[in-house]
Short mmCIF file of C-alpha atoms in Angstrom, two decimals:
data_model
loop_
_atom_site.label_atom_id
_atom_site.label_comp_id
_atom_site.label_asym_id
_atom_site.label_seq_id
_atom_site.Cartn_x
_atom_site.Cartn_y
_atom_site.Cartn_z
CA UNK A 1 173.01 66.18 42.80
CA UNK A 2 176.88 65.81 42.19
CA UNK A 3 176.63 69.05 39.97
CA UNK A 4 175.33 70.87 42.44
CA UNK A 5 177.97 69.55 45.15
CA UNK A 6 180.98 69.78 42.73
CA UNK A 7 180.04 73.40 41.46
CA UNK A 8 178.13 75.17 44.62
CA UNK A 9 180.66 73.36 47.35
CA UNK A 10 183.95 71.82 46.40
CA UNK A 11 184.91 74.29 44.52
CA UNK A 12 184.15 77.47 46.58
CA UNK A 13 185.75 75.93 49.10
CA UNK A 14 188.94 75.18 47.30
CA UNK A 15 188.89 78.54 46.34
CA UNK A 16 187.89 79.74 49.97
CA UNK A 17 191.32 77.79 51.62
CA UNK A 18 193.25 79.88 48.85
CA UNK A 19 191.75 82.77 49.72
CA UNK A 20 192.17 82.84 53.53
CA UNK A 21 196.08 81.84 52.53
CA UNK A 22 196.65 84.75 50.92
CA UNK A 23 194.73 87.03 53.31
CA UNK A 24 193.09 88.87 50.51
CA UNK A 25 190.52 91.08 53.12
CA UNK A 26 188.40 91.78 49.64
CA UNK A 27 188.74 88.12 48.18
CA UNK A 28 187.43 86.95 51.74
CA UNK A 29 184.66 89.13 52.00
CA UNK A 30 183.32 87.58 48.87
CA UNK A 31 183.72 84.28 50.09
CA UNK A 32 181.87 84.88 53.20
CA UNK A 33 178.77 86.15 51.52
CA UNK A 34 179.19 83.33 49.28
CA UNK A 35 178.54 80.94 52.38
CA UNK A 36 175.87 82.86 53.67
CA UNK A 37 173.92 83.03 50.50
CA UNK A 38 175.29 79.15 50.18
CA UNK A 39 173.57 78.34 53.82
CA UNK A 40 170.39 80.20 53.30
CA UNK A 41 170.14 78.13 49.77
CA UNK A 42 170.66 75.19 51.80
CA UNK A 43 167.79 75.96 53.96
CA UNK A 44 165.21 77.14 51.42
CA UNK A 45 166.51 74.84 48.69
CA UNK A 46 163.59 71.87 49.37
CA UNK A 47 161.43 75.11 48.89
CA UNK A 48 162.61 75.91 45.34
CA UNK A 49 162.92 72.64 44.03
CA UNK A 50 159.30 71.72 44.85
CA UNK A 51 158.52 74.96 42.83
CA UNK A 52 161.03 74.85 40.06
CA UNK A 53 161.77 72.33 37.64
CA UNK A 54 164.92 70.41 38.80
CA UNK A 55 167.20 71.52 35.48
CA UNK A 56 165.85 75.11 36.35
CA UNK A 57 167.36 74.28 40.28
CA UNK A 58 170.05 73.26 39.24
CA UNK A 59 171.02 76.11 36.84
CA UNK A 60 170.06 78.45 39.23
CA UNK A 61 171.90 77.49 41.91
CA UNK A 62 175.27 77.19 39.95
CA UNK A 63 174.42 81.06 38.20
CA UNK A 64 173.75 82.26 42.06
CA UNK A 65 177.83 80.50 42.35
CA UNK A 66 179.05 81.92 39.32
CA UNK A 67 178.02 85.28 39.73
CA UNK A 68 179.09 85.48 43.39
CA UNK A 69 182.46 84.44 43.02
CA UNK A 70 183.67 85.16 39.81
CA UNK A 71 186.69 86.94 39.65
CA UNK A 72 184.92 89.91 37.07
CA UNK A 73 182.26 90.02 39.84
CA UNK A 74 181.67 92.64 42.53
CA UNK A 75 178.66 91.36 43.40
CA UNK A 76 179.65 89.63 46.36
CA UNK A 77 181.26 92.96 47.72
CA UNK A 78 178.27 94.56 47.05
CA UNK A 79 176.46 92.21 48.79
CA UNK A 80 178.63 92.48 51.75
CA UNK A 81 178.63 96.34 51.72
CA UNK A 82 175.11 96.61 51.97
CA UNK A 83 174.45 94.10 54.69
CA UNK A 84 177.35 96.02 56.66
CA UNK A 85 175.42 99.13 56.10
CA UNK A 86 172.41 97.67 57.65
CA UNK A 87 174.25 96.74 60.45
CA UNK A 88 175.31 100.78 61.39
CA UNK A 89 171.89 102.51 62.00
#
């Protein structure tokens, strides 16, 4: 839907361009687990809104933006910092 698009895309990546501009290493971090999480969405979205009522989908998928890149949020960081850790066993 055009919510979804406007809220989960256009906007993130607005804010993404300003991000890499400013070469924020913290700010970008978010941003790229912001696209992950965005892409695997994408792929198991069909998925969800078979399951889910489509207000539920789409409330969802905007609170999964939100809380990702908000600029209160660390959750993105977090996010990041644990995958990372995965990655040094």
């Amino acid at each position: 839907s055009i919510v979804i698009a406007v809220g989960c895309c256009c906007v993130p990546a607005y804010l993404t361009f300003t991000v890499i501009e400013s070469q924020e290493w913290d700010a970008i971090k978010k941003y790229l687990v912001y696209w992950i999480i965005y892409a695997i969405l994408e792929v198991i979205g069909p998925i969800l809104a078979f399951i889910m009522p489509a207000t539920l989908y789409v409330i969802v998928r905007i609170g999964i933006a939100v809380a990702i890149i908000h600029p209160e949020s660390s959750i993105g960081l977090k996010i990041y910092d644990d995958l990372t850790f995965l990655g040094e066993a």
